[in-house]
Coordinates of C-alpha atoms (C1' of nucleotides) in Angstrom, one line a residue:
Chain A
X2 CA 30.4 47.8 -3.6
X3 CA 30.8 44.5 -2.1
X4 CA 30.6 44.2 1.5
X5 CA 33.3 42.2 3.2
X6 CA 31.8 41.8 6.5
X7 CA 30.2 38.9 7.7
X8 CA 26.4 38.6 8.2
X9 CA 25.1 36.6 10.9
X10 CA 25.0 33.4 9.2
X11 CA 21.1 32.7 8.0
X12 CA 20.1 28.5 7.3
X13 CA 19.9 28.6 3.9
X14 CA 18.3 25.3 2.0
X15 CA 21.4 23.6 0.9
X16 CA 20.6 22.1 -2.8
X17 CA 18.9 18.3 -2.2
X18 CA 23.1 16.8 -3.4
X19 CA 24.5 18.8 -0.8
X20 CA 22.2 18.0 1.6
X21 CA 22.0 13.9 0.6
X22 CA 25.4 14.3 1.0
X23 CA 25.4 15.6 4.3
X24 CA 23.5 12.8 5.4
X25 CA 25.5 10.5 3.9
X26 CA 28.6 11.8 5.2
X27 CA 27.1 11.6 8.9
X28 CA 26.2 8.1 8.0
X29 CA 29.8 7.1 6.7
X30 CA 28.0 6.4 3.8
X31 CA 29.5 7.4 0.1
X32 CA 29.1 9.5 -2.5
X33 CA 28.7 7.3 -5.7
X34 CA 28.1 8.0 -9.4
X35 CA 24.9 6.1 -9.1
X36 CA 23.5 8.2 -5.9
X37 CA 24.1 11.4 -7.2
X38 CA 22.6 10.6 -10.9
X39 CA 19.4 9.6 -8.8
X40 CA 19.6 12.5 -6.8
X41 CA 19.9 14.7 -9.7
X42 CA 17.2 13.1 -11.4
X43 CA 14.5 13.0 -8.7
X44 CA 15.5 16.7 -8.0
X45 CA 14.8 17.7 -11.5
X46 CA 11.3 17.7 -11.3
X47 CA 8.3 17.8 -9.2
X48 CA 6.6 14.9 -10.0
X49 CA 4.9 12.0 -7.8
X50 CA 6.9 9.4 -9.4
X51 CA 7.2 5.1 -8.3
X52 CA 10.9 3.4 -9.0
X53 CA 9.7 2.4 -12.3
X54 CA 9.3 5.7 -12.9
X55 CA 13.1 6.9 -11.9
X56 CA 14.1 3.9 -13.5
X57 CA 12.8 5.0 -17.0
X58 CA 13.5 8.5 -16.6
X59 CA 17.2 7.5 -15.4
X60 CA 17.4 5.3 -18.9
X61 CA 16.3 8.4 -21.2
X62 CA 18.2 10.7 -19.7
X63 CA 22.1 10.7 -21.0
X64 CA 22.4 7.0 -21.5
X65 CA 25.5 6.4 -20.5
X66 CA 24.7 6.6 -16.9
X67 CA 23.6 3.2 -15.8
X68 CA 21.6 2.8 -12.4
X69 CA 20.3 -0.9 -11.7
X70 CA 17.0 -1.8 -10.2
X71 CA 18.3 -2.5 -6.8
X72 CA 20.0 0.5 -6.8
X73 CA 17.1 2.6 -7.3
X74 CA 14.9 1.0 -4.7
X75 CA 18.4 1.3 -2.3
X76 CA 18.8 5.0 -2.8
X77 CA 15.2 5.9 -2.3
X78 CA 14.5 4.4 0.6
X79 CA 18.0 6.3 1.8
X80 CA 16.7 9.3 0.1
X81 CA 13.3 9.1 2.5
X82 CA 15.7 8.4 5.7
X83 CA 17.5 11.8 4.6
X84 CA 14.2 13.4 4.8
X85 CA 14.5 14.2 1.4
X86 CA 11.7 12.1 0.0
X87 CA 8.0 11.3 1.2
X88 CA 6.8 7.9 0.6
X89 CA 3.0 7.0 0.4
X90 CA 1.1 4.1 -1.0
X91 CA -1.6 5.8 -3.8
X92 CA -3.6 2.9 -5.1
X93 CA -2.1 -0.2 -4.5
X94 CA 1.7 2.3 -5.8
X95 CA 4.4 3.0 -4.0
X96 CA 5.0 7.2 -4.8
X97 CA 7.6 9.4 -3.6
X98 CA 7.2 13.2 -3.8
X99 CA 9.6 15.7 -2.6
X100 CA 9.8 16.5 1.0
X101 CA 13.2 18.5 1.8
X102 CA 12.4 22.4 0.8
X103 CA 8.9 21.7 0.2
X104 CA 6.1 22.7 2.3
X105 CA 3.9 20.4 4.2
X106 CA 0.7 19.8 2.1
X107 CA -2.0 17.3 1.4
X108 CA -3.9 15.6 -1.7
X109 CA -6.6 15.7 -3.6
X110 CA -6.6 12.1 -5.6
X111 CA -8.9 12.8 -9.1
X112 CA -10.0 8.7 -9.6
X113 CA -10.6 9.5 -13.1
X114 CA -7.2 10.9 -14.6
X115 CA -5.4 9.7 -11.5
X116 CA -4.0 13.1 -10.9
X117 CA -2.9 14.4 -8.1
X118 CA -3.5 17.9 -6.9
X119 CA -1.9 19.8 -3.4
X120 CA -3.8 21.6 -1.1
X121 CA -2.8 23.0 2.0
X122 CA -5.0 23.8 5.0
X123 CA -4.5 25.3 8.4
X124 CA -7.6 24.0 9.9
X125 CA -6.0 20.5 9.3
X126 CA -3.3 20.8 11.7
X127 CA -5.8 22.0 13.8
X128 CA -8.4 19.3 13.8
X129 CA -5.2 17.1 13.8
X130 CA -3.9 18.9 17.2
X131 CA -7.6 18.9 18.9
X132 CA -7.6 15.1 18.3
X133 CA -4.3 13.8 19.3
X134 CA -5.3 16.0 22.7
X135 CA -8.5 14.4 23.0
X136 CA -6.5 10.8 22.8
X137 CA -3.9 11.7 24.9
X138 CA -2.3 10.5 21.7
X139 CA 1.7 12.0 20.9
X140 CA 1.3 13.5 16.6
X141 CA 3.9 13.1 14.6
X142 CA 2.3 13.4 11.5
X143 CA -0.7 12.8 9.3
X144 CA -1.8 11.4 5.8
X145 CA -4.7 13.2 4.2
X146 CA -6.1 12.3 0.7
X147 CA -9.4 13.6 -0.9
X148 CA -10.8 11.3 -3.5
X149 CA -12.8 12.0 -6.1
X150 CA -13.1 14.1 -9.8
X151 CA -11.2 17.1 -10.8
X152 CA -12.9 19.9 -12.8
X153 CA -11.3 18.7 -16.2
X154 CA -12.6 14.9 -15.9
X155 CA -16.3 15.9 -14.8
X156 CA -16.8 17.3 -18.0
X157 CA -15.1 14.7 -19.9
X158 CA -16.7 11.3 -19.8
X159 CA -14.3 8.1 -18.7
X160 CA -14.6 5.5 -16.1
X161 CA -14.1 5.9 -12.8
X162 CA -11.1 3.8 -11.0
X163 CA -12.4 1.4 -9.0
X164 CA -10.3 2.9 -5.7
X165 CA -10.0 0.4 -2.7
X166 CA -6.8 1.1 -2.1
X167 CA -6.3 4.7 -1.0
Chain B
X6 CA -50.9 -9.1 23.3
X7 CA -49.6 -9.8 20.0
X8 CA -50.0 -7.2 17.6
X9 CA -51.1 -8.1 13.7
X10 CA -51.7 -5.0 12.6
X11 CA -48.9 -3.7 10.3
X12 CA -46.8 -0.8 11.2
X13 CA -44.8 0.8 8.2
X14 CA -41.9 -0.8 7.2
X15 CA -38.5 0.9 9.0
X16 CA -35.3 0.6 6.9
X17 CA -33.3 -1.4 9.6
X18 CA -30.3 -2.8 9.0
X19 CA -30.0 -6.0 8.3
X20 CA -27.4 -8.5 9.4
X21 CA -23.8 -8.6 7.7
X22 CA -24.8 -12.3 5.8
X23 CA -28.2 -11.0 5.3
X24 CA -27.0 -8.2 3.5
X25 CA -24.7 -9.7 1.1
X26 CA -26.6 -12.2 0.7
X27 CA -29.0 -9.6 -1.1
X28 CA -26.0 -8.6 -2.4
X29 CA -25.1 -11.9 -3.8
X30 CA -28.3 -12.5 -5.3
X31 CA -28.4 -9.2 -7.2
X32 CA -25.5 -10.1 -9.2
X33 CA -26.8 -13.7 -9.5
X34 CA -23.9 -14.6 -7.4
X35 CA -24.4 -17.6 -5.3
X36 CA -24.5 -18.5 -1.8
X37 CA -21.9 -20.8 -0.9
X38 CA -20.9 -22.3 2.4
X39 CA -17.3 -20.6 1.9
X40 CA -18.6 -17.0 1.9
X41 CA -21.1 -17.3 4.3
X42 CA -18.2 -19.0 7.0
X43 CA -16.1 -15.9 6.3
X44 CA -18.9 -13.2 6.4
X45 CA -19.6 -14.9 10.2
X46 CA -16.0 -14.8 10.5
X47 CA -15.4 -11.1 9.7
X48 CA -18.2 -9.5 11.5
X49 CA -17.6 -12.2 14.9
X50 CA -15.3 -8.8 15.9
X51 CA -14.5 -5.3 15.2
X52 CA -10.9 -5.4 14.7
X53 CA -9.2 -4.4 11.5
X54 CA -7.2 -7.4 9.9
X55 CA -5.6 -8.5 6.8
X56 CA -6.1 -11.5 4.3
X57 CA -3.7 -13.4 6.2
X58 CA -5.5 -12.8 9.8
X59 CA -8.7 -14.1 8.3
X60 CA -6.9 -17.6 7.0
X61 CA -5.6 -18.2 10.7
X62 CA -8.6 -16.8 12.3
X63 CA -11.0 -19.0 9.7
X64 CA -8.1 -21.9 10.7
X65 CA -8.5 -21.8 14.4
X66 CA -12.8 -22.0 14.6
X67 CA -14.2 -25.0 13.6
X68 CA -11.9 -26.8 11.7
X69 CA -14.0 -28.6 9.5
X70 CA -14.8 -25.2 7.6
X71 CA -11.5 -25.0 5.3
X72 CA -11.6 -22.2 3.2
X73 CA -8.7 -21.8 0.5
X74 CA -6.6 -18.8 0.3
X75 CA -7.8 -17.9 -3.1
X76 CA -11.5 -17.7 -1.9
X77 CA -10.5 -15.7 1.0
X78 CA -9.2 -13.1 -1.6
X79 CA -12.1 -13.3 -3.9
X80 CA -14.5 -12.9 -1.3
X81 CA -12.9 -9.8 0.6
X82 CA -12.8 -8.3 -2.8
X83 CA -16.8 -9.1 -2.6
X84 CA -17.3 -7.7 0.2
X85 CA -15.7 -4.6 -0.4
X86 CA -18.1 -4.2 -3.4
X87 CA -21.0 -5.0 -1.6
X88 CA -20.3 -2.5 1.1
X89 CA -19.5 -4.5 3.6
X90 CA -16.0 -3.9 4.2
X91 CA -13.5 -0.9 3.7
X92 CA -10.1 -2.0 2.1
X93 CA -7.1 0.4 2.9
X94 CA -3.3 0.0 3.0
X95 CA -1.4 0.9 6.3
X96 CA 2.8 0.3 6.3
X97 CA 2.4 -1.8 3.3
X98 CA -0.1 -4.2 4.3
X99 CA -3.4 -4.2 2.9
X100 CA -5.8 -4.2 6.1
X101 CA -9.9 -4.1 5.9
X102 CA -12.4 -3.0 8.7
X103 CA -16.0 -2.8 8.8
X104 CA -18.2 -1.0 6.7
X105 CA -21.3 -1.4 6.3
X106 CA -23.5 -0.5 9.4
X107 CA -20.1 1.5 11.1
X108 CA -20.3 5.3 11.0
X109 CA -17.6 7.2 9.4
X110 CA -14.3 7.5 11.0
X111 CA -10.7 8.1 10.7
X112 CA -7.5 6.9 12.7
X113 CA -5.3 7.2 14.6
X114 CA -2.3 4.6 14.4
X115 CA 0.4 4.3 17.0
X116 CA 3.8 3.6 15.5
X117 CA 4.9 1.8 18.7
X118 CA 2.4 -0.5 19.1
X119 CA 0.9 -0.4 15.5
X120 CA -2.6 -0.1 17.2
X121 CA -5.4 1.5 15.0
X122 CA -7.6 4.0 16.9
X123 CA -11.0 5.3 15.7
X124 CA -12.3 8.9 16.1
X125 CA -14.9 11.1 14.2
X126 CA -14.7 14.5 13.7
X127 CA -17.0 17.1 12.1
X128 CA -14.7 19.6 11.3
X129 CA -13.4 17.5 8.9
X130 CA -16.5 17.0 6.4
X131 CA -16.3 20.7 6.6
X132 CA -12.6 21.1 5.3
X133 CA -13.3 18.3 2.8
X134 CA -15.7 19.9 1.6
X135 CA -14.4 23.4 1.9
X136 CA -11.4 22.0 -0.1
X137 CA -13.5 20.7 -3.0
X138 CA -15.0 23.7 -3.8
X139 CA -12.2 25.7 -4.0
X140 CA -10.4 23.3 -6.4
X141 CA -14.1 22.4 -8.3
X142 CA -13.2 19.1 -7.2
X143 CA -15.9 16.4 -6.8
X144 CA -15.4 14.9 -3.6
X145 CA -16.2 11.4 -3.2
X146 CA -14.6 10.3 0.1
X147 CA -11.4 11.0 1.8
X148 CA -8.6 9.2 3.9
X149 CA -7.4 10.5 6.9
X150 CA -4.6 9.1 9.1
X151 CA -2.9 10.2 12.5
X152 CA 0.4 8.9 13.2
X153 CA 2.0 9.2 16.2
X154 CA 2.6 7.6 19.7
X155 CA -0.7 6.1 21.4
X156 CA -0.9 7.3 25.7
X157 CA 0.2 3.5 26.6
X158 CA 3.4 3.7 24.4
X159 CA 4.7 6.8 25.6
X160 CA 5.5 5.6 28.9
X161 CA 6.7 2.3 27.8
X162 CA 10.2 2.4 25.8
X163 CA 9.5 0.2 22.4
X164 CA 11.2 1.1 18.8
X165 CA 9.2 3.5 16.7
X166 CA 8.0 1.8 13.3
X167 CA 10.2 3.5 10.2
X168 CA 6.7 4.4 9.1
X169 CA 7.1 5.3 5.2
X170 CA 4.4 3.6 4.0
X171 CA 0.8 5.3 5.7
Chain C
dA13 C1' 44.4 -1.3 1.5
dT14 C1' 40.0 -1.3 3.3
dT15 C1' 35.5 -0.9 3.3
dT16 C1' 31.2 0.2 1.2
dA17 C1' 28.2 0.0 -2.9
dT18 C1' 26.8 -2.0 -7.1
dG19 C1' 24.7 -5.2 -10.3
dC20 C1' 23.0 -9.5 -11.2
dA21 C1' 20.1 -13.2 -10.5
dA22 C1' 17.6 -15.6 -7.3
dA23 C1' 14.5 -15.3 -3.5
dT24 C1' 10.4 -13.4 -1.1
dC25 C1' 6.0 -11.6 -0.3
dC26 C1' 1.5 -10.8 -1.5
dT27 C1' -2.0 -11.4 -4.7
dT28 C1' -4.1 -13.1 -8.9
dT29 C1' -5.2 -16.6 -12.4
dG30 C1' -6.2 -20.9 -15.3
dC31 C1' -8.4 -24.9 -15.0
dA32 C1' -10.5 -29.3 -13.6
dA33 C1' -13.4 -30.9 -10.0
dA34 C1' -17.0 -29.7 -6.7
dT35 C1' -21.1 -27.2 -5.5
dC36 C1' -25.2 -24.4 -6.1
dT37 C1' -29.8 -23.3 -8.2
Chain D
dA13 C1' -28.5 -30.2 -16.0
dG14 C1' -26.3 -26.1 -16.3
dA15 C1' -23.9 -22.4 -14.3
dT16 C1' -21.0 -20.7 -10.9
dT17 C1' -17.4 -21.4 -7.4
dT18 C1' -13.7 -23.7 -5.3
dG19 C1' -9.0 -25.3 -4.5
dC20 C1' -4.8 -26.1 -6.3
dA21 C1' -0.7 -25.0 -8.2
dA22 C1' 1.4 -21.9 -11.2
dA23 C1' 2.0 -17.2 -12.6
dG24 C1' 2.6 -12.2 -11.6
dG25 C1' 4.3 -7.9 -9.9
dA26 C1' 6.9 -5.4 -6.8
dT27 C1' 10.6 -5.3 -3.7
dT28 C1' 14.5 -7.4 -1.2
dT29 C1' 18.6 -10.1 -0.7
dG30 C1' 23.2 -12.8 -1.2
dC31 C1' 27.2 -12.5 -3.1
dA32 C1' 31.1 -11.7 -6.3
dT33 C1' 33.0 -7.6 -8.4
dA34 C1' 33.7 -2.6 -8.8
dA35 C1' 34.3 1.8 -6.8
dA36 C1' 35.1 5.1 -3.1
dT37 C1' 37.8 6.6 0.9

DNA sequence: ATTTATGCAAATCCTTTGCAAATCT
DNA sequence: AGATTTGCAAAGGATTTGCATAAAT
């Protein structure tokens, strides 16, 4: 039942490790302990997190496997260069979301709960094409954040966040 | 050929240090020589700037107007209450632009030449809105951001900004 | 054996704060 | 006079950096 012929070889999303370590590889960079535990970590779920963030996460999870605070800022900014990470600035925070495997998509920012919700829309890229033509203007890419209240806080009553700093 | 009859009062706009003037007295805020120097200062031009910018700018006019970094601080953080100014962060650096009497816009920014261009566009109330309804998210305002290459970079050969932080 | 990466503590950058003195109303 | 605001210097928070030691090739 198996077959042993080969299949014209289809890209296939390497796992975010291998891929890191691709890049680093390519970069003559290593492969330490410390970059794979972060790795790992950011990879094991889909959170918008800040270094603070990884950093607590990395300390609950098994103990024994020490990052320091330098390292952790190191690695993600390595980690965006990859094109593994997105970096944004929410708020007056620094948050990383996953990029690599993940498709392109915007924000919806609730000022109450400070969640953040994805959207995608077509009509985006769109508008975002019929400008950069209009400006003579070369697109690389875009930032798009809706502010506001989601459904679950405009029925509950707590403060708004102030919000200068989207 | 004067005329004393009165004509119904228009809502026009007032000027900037009019306005938060009004603004001031509201809160039973004062008017000090400070905030009114950097009210004139701000609105004497349209670009967008940060708190440093205004320190040098404020430096460089007439000298005998000092104005400490602190109160340049506390007063854009006025300001940005009163409606005046918008506050946003672009590559890390906390920039403001005008508000108040300036119709809505987005940008464009050039990672070359870090340049900020303005632009308006219809569409994009629509897919904001649009958006909202499909998420039963209350929209209250939105950030949009273009990054790319502006027409004068793209002949000239300069170093693209890392750009992680819009 | 070499070279790169890590961890630490110190340095930096930007912004905020406490408080006495100066300035408004 | 009484209250608010200012300027200063110090404190904060987030991120980066220099450097000796540890780890990877």
């Amino acid at each position: 039942m198996t077959q042993t012929y080969s299949l014209p070889q289809v890209q296939v999303a390497l796992p975010p490790l291998e891929r890191f370590e691709e890049y680093l590889q390519s970069r003559k960079m290593r492969s330490t302990r410390q970059r794979r535990v972060i790795v790992e970590e950011v990879f094991s779920n889909h959170d918008h997190f800040d270094a603070d963030d990884l950093l607590d996460q990395l300390r609950q999870s098994k103990s024994d496997e020490k990052v320091s605070r330098s390292t952790v800022y190191r690695t993600l900014d390595d980690l965006v260069d990859a094109g593994l990470l997105r970096k944004m600035t929410l708020n007056g925070r620094t948050v990383f979301e996953h990029d690599y495997g993940y498709p392109q998509h915007d924000h919806l920012y609730c000022q109450k709960c400070e969640q953040l919700i994805e959207f995608h829309s077509n009509e985006l890229e769109a508008i975002r094409a019929a400008v950069g033509r209009e400006h003579n203007f070369r697109v690389t890419g875009h930032r798009f954040i809706i502010t506001g209240i989601c459904s679950e806080c405009q029925v509950a009553r707590r403060p708004v966040r102030p919000l200068d700093l989207i």
